[in-house]
Amino acid sequence: MHAPRTFMVGIDVSKAHLDVAVEGKRTVVRFDNDAAGRAALAAAVAGAELVVVEATGGYEMATVRALMAADIPVAVVNPRQIRDFARASGRLAKTDQVDARVILHFARAMRPAQIPHIDDGRIALAALVTRRRQLIDMAVAEKNRLEHAPQAVAVLIGETLAALKAQLARVDAAIALAIEAEPDMAARRDLLLTVPGIGEVGAAVLIAELPELGGIDDKKLAALVGVAPMAHDSGAWRGQRHIAGGRATVRCALYMATLSAIRCSPAIKTFYKRLRDAGKPPKVALVAAMRKLIIMINTILKRHTPWSEPQQHGC
């Protein structure tokens, strides 16, 4: 029988160090951000109710994996949330130790959701999906430069584009192999591919960057993706609702999928048309369709049943 988890932890992560604030302890302890330091950290915070780590461009991932391997619940939060919370709390000073205490204070006050377990296969897939996006961005930038480049430079740009295209093909193959190698990811991919508008790339993005899909309720999922309408009201005044925050890369993939689904899914097409006929602006109707689609996908993965819709063929 496991002992009850009774305290929370905030960790400020940098490339070299981990500054750790533990609930009930006055001092902030520093560990090296290496294998030995992370092992010592996991031993020091064993039994924590929740460890909250600020996302720092990837430097936090090894720590997250070490804590998960020790069966310690972990939440990873957006740095902007921490900064806004610190300002709202009147904590304007910024040092690594202060940041660790602010993260702990945030953990106690906000109790962010624990992230699902991240295995090695999903980490490798996420890295490949990120690399694919980088290659696309670089190719777009090179194509933009090509438009006004003199002939001598155009030849060089052409060589770069050819190299990017070749690497993109290798990355796409590696993504397919990474998914196929993991039965759980392969099963999720097969379910996602039954959804109108979802292709191999969109499925890979959802698997790699939205692991909560199928495991949380619809409202939390919509907020996580960034397609939940946020109120802007004050007193008797009622402002327009707008989406905010969320995972931009997932939202982009969902946007492209929804554009396709509006054309080839009767359910999404009818929903979108009803909103437009009711006078909703195109962008509002599209975001609502995105929200409906991701909620339907959430249900599919929860129930482990493929998309079923009459006349969904011919897309």
mmCIF file of C-alpha atoms in Angstrom:
data_model
loop_
_atom_site.group_PDB
_atom_site.id
_atom_site.type_symbol
_atom_site.label_atom_id
_atom_site.label_comp_id
_atom_site.label_asym_id
_atom_site.label_seq_id
_atom_site.Cartn_x
_atom_site.Cartn_y
_atom_site.Cartn_z
ATOM 1 C CA MET A 1 0.000 0.000 0.000
ATOM 2 C CA HIS A 2 1.419 3.377 -1.013
ATOM 3 C CA ALA A 3 2.000 6.060 1.614
ATOM 4 C CA PRO A 4 -0.183 9.150 1.166
ATOM 5 C CA ARG A 5 1.327 11.952 -0.896
ATOM 6 C CA THR A 6 1.364 15.024 1.290
ATOM 7 C CA PHE A 7 3.481 17.820 -0.181
ATOM 8 C CA MET A 8 4.009 19.735 -3.415
ATOM 9 C CA VAL A 9 7.209 20.759 -5.183
ATOM 10 C CA GLY A 10 8.162 23.587 -7.561
ATOM 11 C CA ILE A 11 11.226 23.265 -9.801
ATOM 12 C CA ASP A 12 12.944 26.028 -11.767
ATOM 13 C CA VAL A 13 14.874 24.394 -14.603
ATOM 14 C CA SER A 14 17.940 25.767 -16.352
ATOM 15 C CA LYS A 15 20.462 24.110 -18.626
ATOM 16 C CA ALA A 16 22.885 23.412 -15.766
ATOM 17 C CA HIS A 17 20.789 23.369 -12.585
ATOM 18 C CA LEU A 18 17.485 22.409 -10.993
ATOM 19 C CA ASP A 19 16.364 24.723 -8.175
ATOM 20 C CA VAL A 20 13.822 22.889 -6.041
ATOM 21 C CA ALA A 21 11.337 24.393 -3.583
ATOM 22 C CA VAL A 22 9.588 21.798 -1.395
ATOM 23 C CA GLU A 23 6.438 22.581 0.559
ATOM 24 C CA GLY A 24 7.208 22.840 4.274
ATOM 25 C CA LYS A 25 10.939 23.496 3.794
ATOM 26 C CA ARG A 26 12.470 26.965 4.107
ATOM 27 C CA THR A 27 15.455 26.563 1.800
ATOM 28 C CA VAL A 28 15.579 26.026 -1.954
ATOM 29 C CA VAL A 29 17.872 23.121 -2.850
ATOM 30 C CA ARG A 30 19.922 23.051 -6.049
ATOM 31 C CA PHE A 31 20.671 19.877 -8.023
ATOM 32 C CA ASP A 32 22.796 19.527 -11.138
ATOM 33 C CA ASN A 33 20.758 19.025 -14.303
ATOM 34 C CA ASP A 34 22.509 15.773 -15.190
ATOM 35 C CA ALA A 35 21.770 12.086 -14.662
ATOM 36 C CA ALA A 36 23.189 12.007 -11.129
ATOM 37 C CA GLY A 37 21.462 15.234 -10.132
ATOM 38 C CA ARG A 38 18.112 14.071 -11.486
ATOM 39 C CA ALA A 39 18.412 10.765 -9.637
ATOM 40 C CA ALA A 40 19.146 12.631 -6.403
ATOM 41 C CA LEU A 41 16.184 14.914 -7.052
ATOM 42 C CA ALA A 42 13.810 11.982 -7.573
ATOM 43 C CA ALA A 43 14.941 10.484 -4.258
ATOM 44 C CA ALA A 44 14.547 13.848 -2.476
ATOM 45 C CA VAL A 45 10.954 14.432 -3.630
ATOM 46 C CA ALA A 46 9.701 10.846 -3.424
ATOM 47 C CA GLY A 47 6.171 10.855 -2.055
ATOM 48 C CA ALA A 48 5.269 14.285 -3.464
ATOM 49 C CA GLU A 49 1.622 14.893 -4.264
ATOM 50 C CA LEU A 50 2.663 16.836 -7.378
ATOM 51 C CA VAL A 51 5.876 18.242 -8.819
ATOM 52 C CA VAL A 52 5.381 21.304 -11.018
ATOM 53 C CA VAL A 53 8.026 22.127 -13.618
ATOM 54 C CA GLU A 54 8.176 25.177 -15.862
ATOM 55 C CA ALA A 55 8.620 24.410 -19.576
ATOM 56 C CA THR A 56 12.047 25.672 -20.635
ATOM 57 C CA GLY A 57 12.503 24.779 -24.272
ATOM 58 C CA GLY A 58 13.249 21.110 -23.684
ATOM 59 C CA TYR A 59 15.698 21.347 -20.775
ATOM 60 C CA GLU A 60 12.923 20.099 -18.487
ATOM 61 C CA MET A 61 12.170 16.853 -20.345
ATOM 62 C CA ALA A 62 14.947 14.711 -18.857
ATOM 63 C CA THR A 63 13.813 15.789 -15.383
ATOM 64 C CA VAL A 64 10.184 14.997 -16.203
ATOM 65 C CA ARG A 65 11.167 11.538 -17.434
ATOM 66 C CA ALA A 66 13.286 10.857 -14.333
ATOM 67 C CA LEU A 67 10.406 11.827 -12.044
ATOM 68 C CA MET A 68 7.910 9.736 -14.008
ATOM 69 C CA ALA A 69 10.254 6.747 -13.852
ATOM 70 C CA ALA A 70 10.184 7.138 -10.048
ATOM 71 C CA ASP A 71 6.347 7.186 -10.108
ATOM 72 C CA ILE A 72 6.183 10.840 -9.055
ATOM 73 C CA PRO A 73 3.257 12.894 -10.484
ATOM 74 C CA VAL A 74 4.465 15.764 -12.685
ATOM 75 C CA ALA A 75 2.825 18.823 -14.245
ATOM 76 C CA VAL A 76 4.550 20.980 -16.868
ATOM 77 C CA VAL A 77 3.277 24.567 -17.070
ATOM 78 C CA ASN A 78 3.683 27.389 -19.543
ATOM 79 C CA PRO A 79 6.249 30.011 -18.404
ATOM 80 C CA ARG A 80 3.777 32.778 -19.220
ATOM 81 C CA GLN A 81 1.363 31.392 -16.637
ATOM 82 C CA ILE A 82 4.099 31.488 -14.016
ATOM 83 C CA ARG A 83 5.110 35.062 -14.916
ATOM 84 C CA ASP A 84 1.511 36.276 -14.811
ATOM 85 C CA PHE A 85 0.976 34.516 -11.491
ATOM 86 C CA ALA A 86 4.151 36.073 -10.040
ATOM 87 C CA ARG A 87 3.063 39.583 -11.080
ATOM 88 C CA ALA A 88 -0.421 39.028 -9.674
ATOM 89 C CA SER A 89 1.164 37.865 -6.402
ATOM 90 C CA GLY A 90 3.375 40.956 -6.223
ATOM 91 C CA ARG A 91 6.596 38.968 -6.662
ATOM 92 C CA LEU A 92 8.600 41.086 -9.054
ATOM 93 C CA ALA A 93 12.131 39.916 -8.179
ATOM 94 C CA LYS A 94 13.537 37.200 -10.421
ATOM 95 C CA THR A 95 16.225 34.730 -9.415
ATOM 96 C CA ASP A 96 16.318 30.955 -9.791
ATOM 97 C CA GLN A 97 15.435 30.487 -6.114
ATOM 98 C CA VAL A 98 12.612 33.027 -6.262
ATOM 99 C CA ASP A 99 11.291 31.363 -9.424
ATOM 100 C CA ALA A 100 11.276 27.955 -7.718
ATOM 101 C CA ARG A 101 9.230 29.387 -4.828
ATOM 102 C CA VAL A 102 6.824 31.079 -7.240
ATOM 103 C CA ILE A 103 6.316 27.779 -9.069
ATOM 104 C CA LEU A 104 5.611 26.077 -5.718
ATOM 105 C CA HIS A 105 3.136 28.826 -4.805
ATOM 106 C CA PHE A 106 1.502 28.385 -8.230
ATOM 107 C CA ALA A 107 1.317 24.613 -7.649
ATOM 108 C CA ARG A 108 -0.471 25.055 -4.318
ATOM 109 C CA ALA A 109 -2.886 27.704 -5.597
ATOM 110 C CA MET A 110 -3.699 26.393 -9.066
ATOM 111 C CA ARG A 111 -3.061 22.638 -8.805
ATOM 112 C CA PRO A 112 -2.305 22.111 -12.500
ATOM 113 C CA ALA A 113 -3.220 18.799 -14.086
ATOM 114 C CA GLN A 114 -0.701 15.981 -14.011
ATOM 115 C CA ILE A 115 0.575 15.112 -17.484
ATOM 116 C CA PRO A 116 0.184 11.535 -18.765
ATOM 117 C CA HIS A 117 3.169 9.210 -18.668
ATOM 118 C CA ILE A 118 5.550 9.940 -21.556
ATOM 119 C CA ASP A 119 7.382 6.877 -22.844
ATOM 120 C CA ASP A 120 10.531 6.863 -24.973
ATOM 121 C CA GLY A 121 8.573 6.116 -28.137
ATOM 122 C CA ARG A 122 6.346 9.159 -27.734
ATOM 123 C CA ILE A 123 9.336 11.392 -26.978
ATOM 124 C CA ALA A 124 11.077 10.191 -30.142
ATOM 125 C CA LEU A 125 7.908 10.775 -32.148
ATOM 126 C CA ALA A 126 7.474 14.289 -30.721
ATOM 127 C CA ALA A 127 11.054 15.132 -31.717
ATOM 128 C CA LEU A 128 10.439 13.881 -35.264
ATOM 129 C CA VAL A 129 7.175 15.823 -35.545
ATOM 130 C CA THR A 130 8.969 18.962 -34.350
ATOM 131 C CA ARG A 131 11.760 18.386 -36.866
ATOM 132 C CA ARG A 132 9.226 17.987 -39.655
ATOM 133 C CA ARG A 133 7.677 21.336 -38.761
ATOM 134 C CA GLN A 134 11.136 22.945 -38.738
ATOM 135 C CA LEU A 135 11.898 21.571 -42.200
ATOM 136 C CA ILE A 136 8.618 22.920 -43.566
ATOM 137 C CA ASP A 137 9.318 26.350 -42.077
ATOM 138 C CA MET A 138 12.829 26.397 -43.554
ATOM 139 C CA ALA A 139 11.538 25.345 -46.961
ATOM 140 C CA VAL A 140 8.909 28.103 -46.934
ATOM 141 C CA ALA A 141 11.567 30.681 -46.008
ATOM 142 C CA GLU A 142 13.864 29.489 -48.819
ATOM 143 C CA LYS A 143 11.027 29.585 -51.367
ATOM 144 C CA ASN A 144 10.269 33.165 -50.331
ATOM 145 C CA ARG A 145 13.932 34.108 -50.848
ATOM 146 C CA LEU A 146 13.991 32.351 -54.215
ATOM 147 C CA GLU A 147 11.366 34.719 -55.624
ATOM 148 C CA HIS A 148 13.764 37.691 -55.666
ATOM 149 C CA ALA A 149 17.133 35.916 -55.771
ATOM 150 C CA PRO A 150 19.614 36.487 -58.645
ATOM 151 C CA GLN A 151 20.505 33.442 -60.710
ATOM 152 C CA ALA A 152 23.730 32.618 -58.845
ATOM 153 C CA VAL A 153 21.933 32.658 -55.491
ATOM 154 C CA ALA A 154 18.857 30.882 -56.906
ATOM 155 C CA VAL A 155 21.019 27.868 -57.744
ATOM 156 C CA LEU A 156 22.244 27.683 -54.141
ATOM 157 C CA ILE A 157 18.707 28.039 -52.800
ATOM 158 C CA GLY A 158 17.604 25.260 -55.140
ATOM 159 C CA GLU A 159 20.258 22.972 -53.672
ATOM 160 C CA THR A 160 19.071 23.779 -50.159
ATOM 161 C CA LEU A 161 15.452 23.100 -51.104
ATOM 162 C CA ALA A 162 16.423 19.749 -52.599
ATOM 163 C CA ALA A 163 18.268 18.819 -49.397
ATOM 164 C CA LEU A 164 15.301 19.886 -47.253
ATOM 165 C CA LYS A 165 12.935 17.843 -49.436
ATOM 166 C CA ALA A 166 15.129 14.762 -49.102
ATOM 167 C CA GLN A 167 15.360 15.133 -45.325
ATOM 168 C CA LEU A 168 11.600 15.656 -45.101
ATOM 169 C CA ALA A 169 11.041 12.333 -46.867
ATOM 170 C CA ARG A 170 13.348 10.614 -44.353
ATOM 171 C CA VAL A 171 11.583 12.248 -41.414
ATOM 172 C CA ASP A 172 8.156 11.188 -42.738
ATOM 173 C CA ALA A 173 9.406 7.607 -43.020
ATOM 174 C CA ALA A 174 10.867 7.764 -39.500
ATOM 175 C CA ILE A 175 7.555 9.098 -38.118
ATOM 176 C CA ALA A 176 5.664 6.202 -39.701
ATOM 177 C CA LEU A 177 8.153 3.685 -38.282
ATOM 178 C CA ALA A 178 8.067 5.284 -34.798
ATOM 179 C CA ILE A 179 4.281 4.986 -34.664
ATOM 180 C CA GLU A 180 4.260 1.455 -36.057
ATOM 181 C CA ALA A 181 6.822 0.343 -33.450
ATOM 182 C CA GLU A 182 4.480 1.197 -30.556
ATOM 183 C CA PRO A 183 1.200 -0.796 -30.481
ATOM 184 C CA ASP A 184 -0.638 1.877 -28.480
ATOM 185 C CA MET A 185 0.398 4.680 -30.846
ATOM 186 C CA ALA A 186 -0.376 2.525 -33.879
ATOM 187 C CA ALA A 187 -3.864 1.807 -32.532
ATOM 188 C CA ARG A 188 -4.460 5.530 -31.892
ATOM 189 C CA ARG A 189 -3.234 6.361 -35.384
ATOM 190 C CA ASP A 190 -5.605 3.822 -36.952
ATOM 191 C CA LEU A 191 -8.553 5.346 -35.084
ATOM 192 C CA LEU A 192 -7.517 8.903 -36.002
ATOM 193 C CA LEU A 193 -7.203 8.023 -39.681
ATOM 194 C CA THR A 194 -10.913 7.100 -39.731
ATOM 195 C CA VAL A 195 -11.768 10.734 -38.916
ATOM 196 C CA PRO A 196 -12.580 12.924 -41.949
ATOM 197 C CA GLY A 197 -9.831 15.490 -42.454
ATOM 198 C CA ILE A 198 -7.183 13.632 -40.431
ATOM 199 C CA GLY A 199 -4.223 12.317 -42.436
ATOM 200 C CA GLU A 200 -0.922 10.734 -41.470
ATOM 201 C CA VAL A 201 0.681 14.065 -40.493
ATOM 202 C CA GLY A 202 -2.307 15.289 -38.503
ATOM 203 C CA ALA A 203 -2.532 11.949 -36.684
ATOM 204 C CA ALA A 204 1.174 12.099 -35.807
ATOM 205 C CA VAL A 205 0.802 15.634 -34.384
ATOM 206 C CA LEU A 206 -2.175 14.640 -32.240
ATOM 207 C CA ILE A 207 -0.451 11.495 -30.960
ATOM 208 C CA ALA A 208 2.830 13.240 -30.173
ATOM 209 C CA GLU A 209 1.644 16.614 -28.905
ATOM 210 C CA LEU A 210 -1.766 15.878 -27.373
ATOM 211 C CA PRO A 211 -1.272 12.698 -25.312
ATOM 212 C CA GLU A 212 -4.233 13.723 -23.100
ATOM 213 C CA LEU A 213 -6.598 13.045 -26.027
ATOM 214 C CA GLY A 214 -9.088 10.385 -24.999
ATOM 215 C CA GLY A 215 -8.194 10.688 -21.324
ATOM 216 C CA ILE A 216 -9.723 14.000 -20.167
ATOM 217 C CA ASP A 217 -13.150 15.598 -20.350
ATOM 218 C CA ASP A 218 -14.252 17.668 -23.330
ATOM 219 C CA LYS A 219 -14.103 21.100 -21.662
ATOM 220 C CA LYS A 220 -10.541 20.601 -20.412
ATOM 221 C CA LEU A 221 -9.516 19.285 -23.818
ATOM 222 C CA ALA A 222 -10.961 22.305 -25.642
ATOM 223 C CA ALA A 223 -9.076 24.638 -23.293
ATOM 224 C CA LEU A 224 -5.888 22.595 -23.712
ATOM 225 C CA VAL A 225 -6.047 22.914 -27.499
ATOM 226 C CA GLY A 226 -7.060 26.572 -27.303
ATOM 227 C CA VAL A 227 -10.510 26.384 -28.923
ATOM 228 C CA ALA A 228 -12.589 27.097 -25.813
ATOM 229 C CA PRO A 229 -14.353 30.509 -25.845
ATOM 230 C CA MET A 230 -13.182 32.759 -23.024
ATOM 231 C CA ALA A 231 -15.602 35.246 -21.456
ATOM 232 C CA HIS A 232 -14.845 38.994 -21.468
ATOM 233 C CA ASP A 233 -17.573 40.358 -19.204
ATOM 234 C CA SER A 234 -17.619 43.144 -16.629
ATOM 235 C CA GLY A 235 -20.698 44.096 -14.646
ATOM 236 C CA ALA A 236 -23.649 44.454 -16.997
ATOM 237 C CA TRP A 237 -21.359 44.607 -20.035
ATOM 238 C CA ARG A 238 -21.004 41.420 -22.057
ATOM 239 C CA GLY A 239 -18.014 41.287 -24.382
ATOM 240 C CA GLN A 240 -17.278 38.951 -27.245
ATOM 241 C CA ARG A 241 -15.898 35.516 -26.476
ATOM 242 C CA HIS A 242 -12.450 34.763 -27.863
ATOM 243 C CA ILE A 243 -10.180 31.750 -27.822
ATOM 244 C CA ALA A 244 -6.859 32.124 -26.027
ATOM 245 C CA GLY A 245 -3.822 30.067 -25.092
ATOM 246 C CA GLY A 246 -3.595 26.383 -25.804
ATOM 247 C CA ARG A 247 -1.128 24.377 -27.870
ATOM 248 C CA ALA A 248 -0.604 26.281 -31.087
ATOM 249 C CA THR A 249 0.885 23.377 -33.053
ATOM 250 C CA VAL A 250 -2.064 21.136 -32.221
ATOM 251 C CA ARG A 251 -4.497 23.924 -33.043
ATOM 252 C CA CYS A 252 -2.875 24.406 -36.473
ATOM 253 C CA ALA A 253 -3.216 20.699 -37.250
ATOM 254 C CA LEU A 254 -6.830 20.752 -36.078
ATOM 255 C CA TYR A 255 -7.526 23.851 -38.207
ATOM 256 C CA MET A 256 -6.349 22.100 -41.382
ATOM 257 C CA ALA A 257 -8.296 18.958 -40.490
ATOM 258 C CA THR A 258 -11.465 20.967 -39.900
ATOM 259 C CA LEU A 259 -11.207 22.756 -43.249
ATOM 260 C CA SER A 260 -11.193 19.337 -44.895
ATOM 261 C CA ALA A 261 -13.905 17.934 -42.623
ATOM 262 C CA ILE A 262 -16.237 20.826 -43.496
ATOM 263 C CA ARG A 263 -16.075 19.637 -47.087
ATOM 264 C CA CYS A 264 -16.296 15.882 -46.607
ATOM 265 C CA SER A 265 -17.996 15.165 -43.280
ATOM 266 C CA PRO A 266 -21.787 15.571 -43.318
ATOM 267 C CA ALA A 267 -21.864 16.077 -39.542
ATOM 268 C CA ILE A 268 -19.217 18.830 -39.484
ATOM 269 C CA LYS A 269 -20.465 20.383 -42.727
ATOM 270 C CA THR A 270 -24.044 20.581 -41.415
ATOM 271 C CA PHE A 271 -22.885 22.013 -38.091
ATOM 272 C CA TYR A 272 -20.747 24.685 -39.791
ATOM 273 C CA LYS A 273 -23.528 25.597 -42.243
ATOM 274 C CA ARG A 274 -26.083 25.935 -39.456
ATOM 275 C CA LEU A 275 -23.858 28.443 -37.668
ATOM 276 C CA ARG A 276 -23.225 30.417 -40.847
ATOM 277 C CA ASP A 277 -26.967 30.467 -41.657
ATOM 278 C CA ALA A 278 -27.562 31.791 -38.133
ATOM 279 C CA GLY A 279 -25.331 34.771 -38.930
ATOM 280 C CA LYS A 280 -22.104 33.659 -37.251
ATOM 281 C CA PRO A 281 -18.936 35.063 -38.903
ATOM 282 C CA PRO A 282 -16.844 32.496 -40.818
ATOM 283 C CA LYS A 283 -14.031 32.483 -38.246
ATOM 284 C CA VAL A 284 -16.435 31.986 -35.340
ATOM 285 C CA ALA A 285 -18.179 29.135 -37.134
ATOM 286 C CA LEU A 286 -14.844 27.561 -38.054
ATOM 287 C CA VAL A 287 -13.539 27.643 -34.476
ATOM 288 C CA ALA A 288 -16.804 26.115 -33.275
ATOM 289 C CA ALA A 289 -16.392 23.370 -35.884
ATOM 290 C CA MET A 290 -12.817 22.803 -34.676
ATOM 291 C CA ARG A 291 -14.106 22.438 -31.134
ATOM 292 C CA LYS A 292 -16.809 19.995 -32.232
ATOM 293 C CA LEU A 293 -14.317 17.928 -34.238
ATOM 294 C CA ILE A 294 -11.759 17.587 -31.423
ATOM 295 C CA ILE A 295 -14.528 16.631 -28.983
ATOM 296 C CA MET A 296 -15.735 13.956 -31.410
ATOM 297 C CA ILE A 297 -12.150 12.696 -31.737
ATOM 298 C CA ASN A 298 -11.875 12.642 -27.948
ATOM 299 C CA THR A 299 -14.956 10.416 -27.776
ATOM 300 C CA ILE A 300 -13.578 8.073 -30.447
ATOM 301 C CA LEU A 301 -10.350 7.522 -28.523
ATOM 302 C CA LYS A 302 -12.167 7.152 -25.203
ATOM 303 C CA ARG A 303 -14.422 4.443 -26.615
ATOM 304 C CA HIS A 304 -11.808 2.916 -28.939
ATOM 305 C CA THR A 305 -14.317 2.938 -31.775
ATOM 306 C CA PRO A 306 -13.650 4.275 -35.307
ATOM 307 C CA TRP A 307 -15.487 7.223 -36.840
ATOM 308 C CA SER A 308 -18.852 6.181 -38.214
ATOM 309 C CA GLU A 309 -20.804 8.490 -40.456
ATOM 310 C CA PRO A 310 -23.109 7.757 -43.399
ATOM 311 C CA GLN A 311 -21.820 8.931 -46.793
ATOM 312 C CA GLN A 312 -18.382 9.905 -45.465
ATOM 313 C CA HIS A 313 -16.652 8.476 -48.529
ATOM 314 C CA GLY A 314 -15.543 10.428 -51.548
ATOM 315 C CA CYS A 315 -13.458 13.013 -49.694
#
